[in-house]
Coordinates of C-alpha atoms in Angstrom, one line a residue:
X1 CA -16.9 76.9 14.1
X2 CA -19.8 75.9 16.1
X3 CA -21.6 73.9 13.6
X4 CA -17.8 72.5 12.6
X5 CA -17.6 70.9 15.6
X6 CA -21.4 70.1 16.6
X7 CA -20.8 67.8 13.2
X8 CA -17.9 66.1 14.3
X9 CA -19.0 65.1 17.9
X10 CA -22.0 63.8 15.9
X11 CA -20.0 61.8 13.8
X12 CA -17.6 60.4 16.5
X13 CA -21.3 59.9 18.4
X14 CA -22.5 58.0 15.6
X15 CA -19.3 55.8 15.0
X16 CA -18.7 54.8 18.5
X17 CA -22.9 53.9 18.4
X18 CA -21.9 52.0 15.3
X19 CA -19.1 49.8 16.6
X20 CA -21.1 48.7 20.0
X21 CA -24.3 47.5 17.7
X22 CA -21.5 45.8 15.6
X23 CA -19.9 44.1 19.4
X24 CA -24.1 43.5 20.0
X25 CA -24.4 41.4 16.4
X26 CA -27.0 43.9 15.3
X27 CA -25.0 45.4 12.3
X28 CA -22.3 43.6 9.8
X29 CA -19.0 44.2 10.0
X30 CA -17.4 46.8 7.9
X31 CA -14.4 45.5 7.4
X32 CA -14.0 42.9 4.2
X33 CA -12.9 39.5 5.4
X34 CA -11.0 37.0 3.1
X35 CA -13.2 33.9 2.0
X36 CA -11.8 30.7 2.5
X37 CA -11.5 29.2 -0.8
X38 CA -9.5 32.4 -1.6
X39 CA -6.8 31.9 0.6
X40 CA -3.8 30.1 0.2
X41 CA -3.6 26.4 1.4
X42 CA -1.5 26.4 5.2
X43 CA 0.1 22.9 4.2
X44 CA 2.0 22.7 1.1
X45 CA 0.2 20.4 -1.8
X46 CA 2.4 17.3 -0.4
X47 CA 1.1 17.4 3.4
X48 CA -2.6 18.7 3.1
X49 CA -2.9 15.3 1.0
X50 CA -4.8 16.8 -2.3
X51 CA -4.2 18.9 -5.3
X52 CA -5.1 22.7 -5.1
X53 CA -7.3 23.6 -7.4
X54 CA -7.0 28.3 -7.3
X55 CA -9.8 30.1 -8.4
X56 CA -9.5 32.5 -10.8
X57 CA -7.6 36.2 -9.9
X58 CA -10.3 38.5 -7.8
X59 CA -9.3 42.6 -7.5
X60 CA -7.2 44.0 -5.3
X61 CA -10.9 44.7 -3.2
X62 CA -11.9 41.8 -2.7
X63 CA -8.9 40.3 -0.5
X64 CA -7.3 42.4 1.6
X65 CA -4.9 40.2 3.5
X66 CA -2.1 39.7 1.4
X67 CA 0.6 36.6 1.4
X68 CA 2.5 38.9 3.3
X69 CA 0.5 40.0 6.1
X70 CA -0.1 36.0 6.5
X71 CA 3.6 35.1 6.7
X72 CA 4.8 35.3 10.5
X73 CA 1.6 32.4 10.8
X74 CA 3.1 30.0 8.3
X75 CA 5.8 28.6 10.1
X76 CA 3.2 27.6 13.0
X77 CA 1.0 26.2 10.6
X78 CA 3.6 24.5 8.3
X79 CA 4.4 22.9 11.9
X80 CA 1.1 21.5 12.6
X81 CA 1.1 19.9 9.0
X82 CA 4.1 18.7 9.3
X83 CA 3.9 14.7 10.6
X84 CA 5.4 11.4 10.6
X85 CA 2.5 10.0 9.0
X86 CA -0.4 11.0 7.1
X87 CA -4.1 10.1 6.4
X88 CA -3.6 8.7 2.8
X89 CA -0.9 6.7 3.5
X90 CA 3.2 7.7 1.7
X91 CA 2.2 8.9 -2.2
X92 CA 3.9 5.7 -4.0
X93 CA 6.6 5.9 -6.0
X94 CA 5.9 6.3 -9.7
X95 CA 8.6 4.9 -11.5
X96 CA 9.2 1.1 -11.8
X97 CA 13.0 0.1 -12.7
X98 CA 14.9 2.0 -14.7
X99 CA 12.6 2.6 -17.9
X100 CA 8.8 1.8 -16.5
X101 CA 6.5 4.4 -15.0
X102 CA 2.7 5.3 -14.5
X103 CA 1.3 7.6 -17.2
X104 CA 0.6 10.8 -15.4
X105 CA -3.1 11.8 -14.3
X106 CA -3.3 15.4 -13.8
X107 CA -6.7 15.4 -12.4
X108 CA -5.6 13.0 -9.6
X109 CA -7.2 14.1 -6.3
X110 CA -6.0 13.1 -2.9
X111 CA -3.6 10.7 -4.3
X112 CA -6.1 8.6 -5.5
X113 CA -6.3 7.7 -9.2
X114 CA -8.8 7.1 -11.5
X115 CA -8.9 3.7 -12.2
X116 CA -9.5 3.7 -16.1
X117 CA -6.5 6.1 -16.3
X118 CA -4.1 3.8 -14.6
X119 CA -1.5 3.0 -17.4
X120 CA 1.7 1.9 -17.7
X121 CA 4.4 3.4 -20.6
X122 CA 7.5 3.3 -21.4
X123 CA 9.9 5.9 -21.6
X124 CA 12.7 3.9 -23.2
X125 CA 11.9 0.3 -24.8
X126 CA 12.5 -2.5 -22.1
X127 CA 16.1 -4.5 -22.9
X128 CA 16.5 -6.1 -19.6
X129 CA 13.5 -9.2 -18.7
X130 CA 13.5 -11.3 -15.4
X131 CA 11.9 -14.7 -16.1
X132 CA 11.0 -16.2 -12.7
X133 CA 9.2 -20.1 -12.9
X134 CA 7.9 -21.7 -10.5
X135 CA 10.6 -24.6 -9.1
X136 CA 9.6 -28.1 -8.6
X137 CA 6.9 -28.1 -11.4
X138 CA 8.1 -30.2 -14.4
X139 CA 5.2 -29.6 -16.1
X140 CA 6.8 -25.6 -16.4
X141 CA 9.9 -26.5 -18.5
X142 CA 8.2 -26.6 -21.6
X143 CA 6.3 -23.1 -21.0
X144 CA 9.8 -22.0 -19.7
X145 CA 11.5 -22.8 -22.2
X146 CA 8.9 -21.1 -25.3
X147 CA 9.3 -18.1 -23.0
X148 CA 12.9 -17.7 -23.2
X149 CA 13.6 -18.7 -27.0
X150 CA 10.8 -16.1 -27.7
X151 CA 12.6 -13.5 -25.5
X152 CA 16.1 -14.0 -26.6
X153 CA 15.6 -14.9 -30.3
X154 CA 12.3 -12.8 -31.3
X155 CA 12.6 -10.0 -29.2
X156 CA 16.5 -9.8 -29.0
X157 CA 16.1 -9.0 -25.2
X158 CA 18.4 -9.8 -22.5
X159 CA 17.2 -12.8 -20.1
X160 CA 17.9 -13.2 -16.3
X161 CA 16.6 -16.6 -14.9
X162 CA 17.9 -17.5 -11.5
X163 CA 20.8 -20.0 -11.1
X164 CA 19.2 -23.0 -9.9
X165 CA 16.9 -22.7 -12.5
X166 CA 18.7 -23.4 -15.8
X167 CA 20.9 -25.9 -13.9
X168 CA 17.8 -27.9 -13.4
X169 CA 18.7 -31.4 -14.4
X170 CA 16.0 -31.7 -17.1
X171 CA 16.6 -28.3 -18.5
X172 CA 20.7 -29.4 -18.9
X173 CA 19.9 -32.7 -20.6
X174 CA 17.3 -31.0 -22.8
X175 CA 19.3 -30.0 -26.5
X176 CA 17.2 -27.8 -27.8
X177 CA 16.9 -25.4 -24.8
X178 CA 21.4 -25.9 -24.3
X179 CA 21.3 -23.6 -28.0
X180 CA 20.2 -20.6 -26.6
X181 CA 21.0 -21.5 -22.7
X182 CA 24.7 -19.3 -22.8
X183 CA 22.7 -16.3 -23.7
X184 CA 20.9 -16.3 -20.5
X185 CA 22.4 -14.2 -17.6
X186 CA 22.0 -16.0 -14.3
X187 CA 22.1 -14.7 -10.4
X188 CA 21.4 -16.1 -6.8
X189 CA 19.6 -15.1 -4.6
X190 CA 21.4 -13.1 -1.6
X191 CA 24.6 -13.0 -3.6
X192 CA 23.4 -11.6 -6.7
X193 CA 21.9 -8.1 -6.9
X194 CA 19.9 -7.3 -9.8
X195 CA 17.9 -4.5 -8.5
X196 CA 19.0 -1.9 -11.3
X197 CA 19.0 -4.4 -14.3
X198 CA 15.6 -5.0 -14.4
X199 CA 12.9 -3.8 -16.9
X200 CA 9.9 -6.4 -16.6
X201 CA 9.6 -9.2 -14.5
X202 CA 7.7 -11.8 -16.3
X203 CA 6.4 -15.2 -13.9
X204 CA 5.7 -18.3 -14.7
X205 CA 3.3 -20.1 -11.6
X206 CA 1.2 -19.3 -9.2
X207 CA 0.9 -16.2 -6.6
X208 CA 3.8 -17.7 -4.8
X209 CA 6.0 -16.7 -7.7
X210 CA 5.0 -13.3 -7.6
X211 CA 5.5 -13.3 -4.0
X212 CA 9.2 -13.9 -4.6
X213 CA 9.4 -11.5 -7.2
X214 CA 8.6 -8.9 -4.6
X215 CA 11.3 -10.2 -2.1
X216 CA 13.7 -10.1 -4.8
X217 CA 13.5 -6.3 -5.0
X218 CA 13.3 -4.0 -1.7
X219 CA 13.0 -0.7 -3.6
X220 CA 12.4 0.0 -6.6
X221 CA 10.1 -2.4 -8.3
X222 CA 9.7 -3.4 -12.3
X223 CA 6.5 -4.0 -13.7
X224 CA 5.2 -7.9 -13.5
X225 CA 3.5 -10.1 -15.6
X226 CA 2.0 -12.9 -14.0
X227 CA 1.1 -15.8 -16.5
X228 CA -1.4 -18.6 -14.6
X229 CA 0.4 -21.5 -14.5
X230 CA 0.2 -22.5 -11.0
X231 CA -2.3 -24.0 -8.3
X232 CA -4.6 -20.9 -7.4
X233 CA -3.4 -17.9 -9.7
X234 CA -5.3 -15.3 -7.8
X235 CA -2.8 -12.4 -8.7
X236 CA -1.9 -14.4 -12.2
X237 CA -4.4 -13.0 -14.6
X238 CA -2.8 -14.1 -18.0
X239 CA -3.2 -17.5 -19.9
X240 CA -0.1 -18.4 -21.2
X241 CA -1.8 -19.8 -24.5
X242 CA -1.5 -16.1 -26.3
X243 CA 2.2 -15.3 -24.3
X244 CA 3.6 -14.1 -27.7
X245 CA 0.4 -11.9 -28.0
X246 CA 0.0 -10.7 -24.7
X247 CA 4.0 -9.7 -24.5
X248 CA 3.7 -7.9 -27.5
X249 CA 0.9 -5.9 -26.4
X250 CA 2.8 -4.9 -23.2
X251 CA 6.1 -3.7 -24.7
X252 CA 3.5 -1.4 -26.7
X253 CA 3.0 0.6 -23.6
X254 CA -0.7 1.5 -22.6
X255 CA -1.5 -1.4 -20.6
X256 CA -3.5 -1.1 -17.3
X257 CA -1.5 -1.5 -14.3
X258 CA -2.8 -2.0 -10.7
X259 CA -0.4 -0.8 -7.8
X260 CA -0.3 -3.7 -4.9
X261 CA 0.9 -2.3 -2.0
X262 CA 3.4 -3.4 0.1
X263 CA 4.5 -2.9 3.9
X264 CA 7.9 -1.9 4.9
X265 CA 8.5 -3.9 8.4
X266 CA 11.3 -3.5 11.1
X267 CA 11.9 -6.1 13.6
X268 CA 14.5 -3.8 16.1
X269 CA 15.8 -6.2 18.8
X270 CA 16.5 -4.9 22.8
X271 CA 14.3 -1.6 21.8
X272 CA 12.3 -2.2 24.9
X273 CA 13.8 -2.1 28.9
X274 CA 12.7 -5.6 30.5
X275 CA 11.0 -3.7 33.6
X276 CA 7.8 -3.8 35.1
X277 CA 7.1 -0.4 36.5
X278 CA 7.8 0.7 32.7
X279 CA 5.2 -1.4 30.8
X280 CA 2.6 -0.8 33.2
X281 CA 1.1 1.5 30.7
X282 CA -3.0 2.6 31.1
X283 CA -4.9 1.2 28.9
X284 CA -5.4 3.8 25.0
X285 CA -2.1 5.2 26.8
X286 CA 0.7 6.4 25.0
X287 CA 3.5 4.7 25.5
X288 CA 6.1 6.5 27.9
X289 CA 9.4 7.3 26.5
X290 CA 11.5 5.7 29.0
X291 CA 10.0 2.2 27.8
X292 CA 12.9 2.9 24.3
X293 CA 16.5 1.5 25.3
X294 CA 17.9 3.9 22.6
X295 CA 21.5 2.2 23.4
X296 CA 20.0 -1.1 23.1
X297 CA 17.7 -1.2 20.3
X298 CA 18.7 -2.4 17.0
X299 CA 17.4 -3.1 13.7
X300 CA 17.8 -6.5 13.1
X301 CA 15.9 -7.2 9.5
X302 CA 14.1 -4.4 7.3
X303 CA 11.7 -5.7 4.8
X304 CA 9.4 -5.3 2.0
X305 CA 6.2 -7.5 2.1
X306 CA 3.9 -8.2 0.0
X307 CA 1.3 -9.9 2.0
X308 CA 1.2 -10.5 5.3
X309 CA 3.2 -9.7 8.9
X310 CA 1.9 -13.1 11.1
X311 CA 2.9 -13.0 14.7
X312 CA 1.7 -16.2 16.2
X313 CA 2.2 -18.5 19.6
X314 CA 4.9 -20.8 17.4
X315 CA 5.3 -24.3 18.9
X316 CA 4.1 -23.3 22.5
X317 CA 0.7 -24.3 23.9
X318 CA -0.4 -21.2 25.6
X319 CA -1.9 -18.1 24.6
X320 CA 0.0 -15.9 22.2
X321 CA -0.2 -12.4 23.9
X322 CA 1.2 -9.3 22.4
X323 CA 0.3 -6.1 22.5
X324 CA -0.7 -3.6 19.8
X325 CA 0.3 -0.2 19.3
X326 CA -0.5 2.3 16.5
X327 CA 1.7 5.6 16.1
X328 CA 3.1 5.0 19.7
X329 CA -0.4 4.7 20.8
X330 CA -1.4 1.0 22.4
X331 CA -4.8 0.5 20.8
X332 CA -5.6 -2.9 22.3
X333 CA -3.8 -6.6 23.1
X334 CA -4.2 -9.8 21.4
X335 CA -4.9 -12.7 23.5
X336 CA -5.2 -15.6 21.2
X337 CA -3.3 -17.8 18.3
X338 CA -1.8 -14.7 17.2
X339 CA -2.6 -12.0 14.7
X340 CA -2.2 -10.8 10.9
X341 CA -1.0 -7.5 9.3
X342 CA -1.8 -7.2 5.9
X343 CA -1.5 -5.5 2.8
X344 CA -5.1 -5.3 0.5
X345 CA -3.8 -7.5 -1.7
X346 CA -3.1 -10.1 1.2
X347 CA -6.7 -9.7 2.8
X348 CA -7.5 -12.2 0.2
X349 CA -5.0 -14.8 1.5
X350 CA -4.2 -15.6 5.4
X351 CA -6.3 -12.8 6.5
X352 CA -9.9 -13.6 4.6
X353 CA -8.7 -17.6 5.8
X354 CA -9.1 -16.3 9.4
X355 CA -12.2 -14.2 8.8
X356 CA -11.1 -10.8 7.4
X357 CA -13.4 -8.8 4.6
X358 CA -11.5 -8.4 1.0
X359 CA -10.1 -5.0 0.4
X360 CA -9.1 -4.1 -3.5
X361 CA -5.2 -3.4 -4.1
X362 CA -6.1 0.5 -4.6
X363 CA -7.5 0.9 -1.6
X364 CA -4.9 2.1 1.1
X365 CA -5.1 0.7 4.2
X366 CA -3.7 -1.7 6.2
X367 CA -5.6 -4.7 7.7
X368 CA -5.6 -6.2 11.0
X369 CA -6.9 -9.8 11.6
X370 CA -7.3 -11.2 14.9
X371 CA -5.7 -15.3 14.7
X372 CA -8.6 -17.2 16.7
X373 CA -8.9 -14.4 19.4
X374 CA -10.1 -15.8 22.9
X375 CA -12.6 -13.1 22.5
X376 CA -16.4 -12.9 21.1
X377 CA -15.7 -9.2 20.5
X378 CA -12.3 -8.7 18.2
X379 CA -13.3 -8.3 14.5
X380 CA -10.8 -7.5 11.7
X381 CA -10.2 -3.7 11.9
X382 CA -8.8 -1.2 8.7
X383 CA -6.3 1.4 9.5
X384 CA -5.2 4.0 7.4
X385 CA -2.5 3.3 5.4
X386 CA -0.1 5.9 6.5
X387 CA 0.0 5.0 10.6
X388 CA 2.5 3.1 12.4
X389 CA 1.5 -0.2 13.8
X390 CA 4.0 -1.7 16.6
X391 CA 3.4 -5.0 18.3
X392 CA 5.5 -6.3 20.3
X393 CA 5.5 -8.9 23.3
X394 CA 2.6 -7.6 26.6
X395 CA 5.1 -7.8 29.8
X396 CA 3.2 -10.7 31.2
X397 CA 3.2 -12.6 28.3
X398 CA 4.0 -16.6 29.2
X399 CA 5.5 -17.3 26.3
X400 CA 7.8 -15.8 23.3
X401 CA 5.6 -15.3 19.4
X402 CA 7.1 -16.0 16.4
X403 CA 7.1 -13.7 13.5
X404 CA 7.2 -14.2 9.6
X405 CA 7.2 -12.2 6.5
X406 CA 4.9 -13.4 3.2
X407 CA 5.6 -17.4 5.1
X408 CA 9.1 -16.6 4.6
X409 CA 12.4 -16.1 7.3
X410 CA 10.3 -17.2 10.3
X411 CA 11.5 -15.9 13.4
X412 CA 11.6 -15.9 17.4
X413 CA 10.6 -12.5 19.1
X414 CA 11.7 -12.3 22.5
X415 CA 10.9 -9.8 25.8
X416 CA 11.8 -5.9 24.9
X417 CA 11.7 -6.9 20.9
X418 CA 9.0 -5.0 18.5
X419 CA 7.4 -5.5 15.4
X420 CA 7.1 -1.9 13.3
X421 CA 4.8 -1.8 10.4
X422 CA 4.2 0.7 8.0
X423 CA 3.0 1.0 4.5
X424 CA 5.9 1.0 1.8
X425 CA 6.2 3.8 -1.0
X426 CA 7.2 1.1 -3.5
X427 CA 4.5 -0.9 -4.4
X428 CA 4.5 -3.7 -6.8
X429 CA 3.2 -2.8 -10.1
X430 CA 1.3 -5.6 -11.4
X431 CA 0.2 -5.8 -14.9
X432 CA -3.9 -6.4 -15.8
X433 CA -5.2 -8.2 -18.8
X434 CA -8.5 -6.4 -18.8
X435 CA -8.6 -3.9 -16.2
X436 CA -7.7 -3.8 -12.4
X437 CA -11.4 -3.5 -11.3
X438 CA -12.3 -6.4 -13.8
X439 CA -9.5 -8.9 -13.0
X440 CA -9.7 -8.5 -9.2
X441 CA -13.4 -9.7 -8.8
X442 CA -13.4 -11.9 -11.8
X443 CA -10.2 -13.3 -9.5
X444 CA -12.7 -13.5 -6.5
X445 CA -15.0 -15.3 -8.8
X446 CA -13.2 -18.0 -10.3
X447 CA -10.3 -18.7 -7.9
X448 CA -12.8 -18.5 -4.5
X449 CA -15.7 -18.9 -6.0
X450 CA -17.2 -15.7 -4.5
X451 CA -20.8 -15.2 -4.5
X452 CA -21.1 -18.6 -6.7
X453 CA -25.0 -20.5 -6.0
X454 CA -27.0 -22.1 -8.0
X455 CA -29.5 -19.5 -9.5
X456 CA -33.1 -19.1 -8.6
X457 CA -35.8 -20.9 -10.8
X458 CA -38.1 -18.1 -12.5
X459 CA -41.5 -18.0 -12.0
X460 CA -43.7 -19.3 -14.7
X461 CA -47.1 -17.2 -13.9
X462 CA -46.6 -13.4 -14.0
X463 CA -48.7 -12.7 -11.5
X464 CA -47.3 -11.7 -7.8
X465 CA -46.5 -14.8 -5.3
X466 CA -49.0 -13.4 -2.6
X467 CA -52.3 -13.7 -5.1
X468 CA -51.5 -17.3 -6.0
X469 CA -50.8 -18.3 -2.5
X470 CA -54.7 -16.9 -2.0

């Protein structure tokens, strides 16, 4: 009995010795912990912004906390995942009109695709083609019209052309184009909604035509084919010279498609109290909650642009002065001739005019551009794609700004009026001849002439420059 109990004081001895080297760091702990890549992800797939990848199955031994023992700590953590906005911006929607989507990608990570597997297909062959020309350009109607007896005759499609279009005075004394001209279906713009008709959009003209397209449809947008037949053509890759070939080779499916996109504004009117002691914020403060007139504020226009947001001084001569917020935070004010937020496809537009670097479409992010700051110090700034901007007028402002949407419904922002800006989940799918990495800097190239100098001479002697200076 003796001995008995001599060996278990020595083991309790030896265990309690044990456990205060272990507190002391001089011996590893007994107990198995649970590696991280074995656990499973606190954020659902969705929120933590990437795909989960699971290793393979490990025994029972080698993890011993179990979904269950982790499950009173989910909702905390599903909580702290759970935001307004995220890093990588809304994941865009997939599907283009009724019968166009993106071929799926599997090994997508991050919701960032790789570029040489970004195709379109169809899951049912297109019937339904919007035909959009640029107005104003005689020298379209006879591209216009090839177009359209092609479509209706060839490919036994159904045409939409706006309204003002075919009644175009040449078009209606033209004979040949007054055979086919009652098989085209017609709409206005603002009357007319045409949304879930749609299978291609096909434009005729420069950027401004695709421009419209994209105003023309607030969700939900069909794939576009831009054919270069306008003044600059920077988002027009196709030559209309091959159109019957080029058409032909879309309808196949299996065409590269680049993803421009877009920002989904609010302009909410009486949002903000006309008070002093309230918009006496610090400066990098957040923005008190009493500043929001709940009562008051109302949306007044909700968009989808393309471009560019530009809030300028308008027709006043003093300073434009507004001030900046992002996610309810006020990052800075712009003293100046106003400011630009834009898209990456519209940092080669307005925003590279007033100094901004040129993003590619698949990047997401949002761009800022300063319009002639009264400062040395404000550069263009990116900002990920999925934050809230907010600018609205600074309470000592002198003067009102004026707002407008891709140059279009211009518009007078008064005291307690914001601006909210965030990126869209309906991009504009825009068709590439070659690919979207080839066509945008080959676009840089020949519409802006980017990086374009007259080359170096080479040298004649091989030998280097600093022995035949000796």
């Amino acid at each position: 009995m003796e001995d008995a109990s001599r060996k278990v004081e020595e083991s309790g001895s030896s265990k309690r010795s044990q456990r205060q080297q272990e507190r002391q760091g001089k011996l590893p702990r007994r107990h198995k912990e649970v590696k991280r890549s074995l656990r499973r992800p606190d954020c659902p797939e969705h929120l933590s912004g990437g795909s989960v990848h699971w290793l393979p199955e490990q025994p029972e031994s080698e993890a011993s906390v179990s979904v269950e023992d982790t499950a009173e700590s989910c909702p905390k953590r599903w909580d702290r995942c759970r935001r307004g906005h995220f890093l990588h911006g809304p994941y865009p929607a997939t599907h283009f009109g009724p019968k166009a989507c993106v071929l799926s990608n599997p090994t997508s990570v991050m919701h960032i695709q790789d570029p040489a597997s970004q195709r379109l297909t169809w899951s049912k062959p297109p019937l339904n083609v919007l035909v959009i020309r640029k107005i104003r350009d005689e020298t379209l109607l006879e591209p216009f019209k090839e177009l359209c007896r092609f479509l209706v005759e060839e490919k036994h499609l159904m045409v939409y052309v706006e309204k003002k279009v075919v009644d175009d005075g040449s078009l209606m004394r033209d004979d040949s184009f007054s055979a086919f001209r009652n098989q085209l279906c017609t709409f206005r713009e603002g009357y007319d909604d045409i949304s879930d008709r749609i299978d291609l959009i096909i434009c005729l003209g420069g950027d401004g035509t695709l421009l419209y397209a994209s105003s023309l449809f607030q969700g939900s947008v069909p794939p576009v084919m831009a054919f270069h037949l306008g003044s600059l053509g920077f988002l027009t890759p196709f030559k209309f010279e091959s159109f019957k070939t080029e058409v032909d080779k879309v309808f196949e499916g299996n065409a590269a498609i680049i993803l421009r996109s877009r920002l989904k504004v609010k302009v909410v009117k009486g949002m903000f109290q006309r008070n002093e002691q309230l918009f006496s914020t610090q400066e990098n403060g957040i923005a008190p909650h009493n500043h929001i007139n709940n009562e008051a504020g109302k949306i007044t226009l909700q968009l989808q642009v393309l471009n560019e947001v530009v809030v300028d001084r308008g027709p006043s001569s003093y300073l434009s002065n507004v001030d900046l917020y992002l996610d309810g935070r006020l990052i800075t004010s712009v003293l100046g001739d106003g400011v630009i937020v834009s898209t990456p496809t519209g940092s080669t537009a307005y925003a590279a005019a007033a100094g901004a670097s040129m993003i590619h479409p698949n990047v997401p992010a949002i761009m800022v551009t300063p319009i002639c700051p009264h400062s040395l110090s404000f550069r263009p700034i990116m900002v990920p794609a999925g934050v809230e901007l907010m600018i609205t007028l600074s309470p000592d402002a002198r003067n009102t700004a004026w707002v407008s949407f891709d140059g279009r419904k211009r518009q007078e922002i008064q005291h307690g009026d914001s601006i909210k800006i965030t990126t869209s989940c309906f991009p504009v799918p825009s068709i590439c001849c070659h690919d979207l990495v080839y066509d945008w800097f080959d676009s840089l190239a020949q519409c802006l002439h980017w990086n374009i100098r007259k080359k170096q001479t080479r040298l004649t002697d091989a030998s280097d420059s600093s022995e035949t200076e000796n």
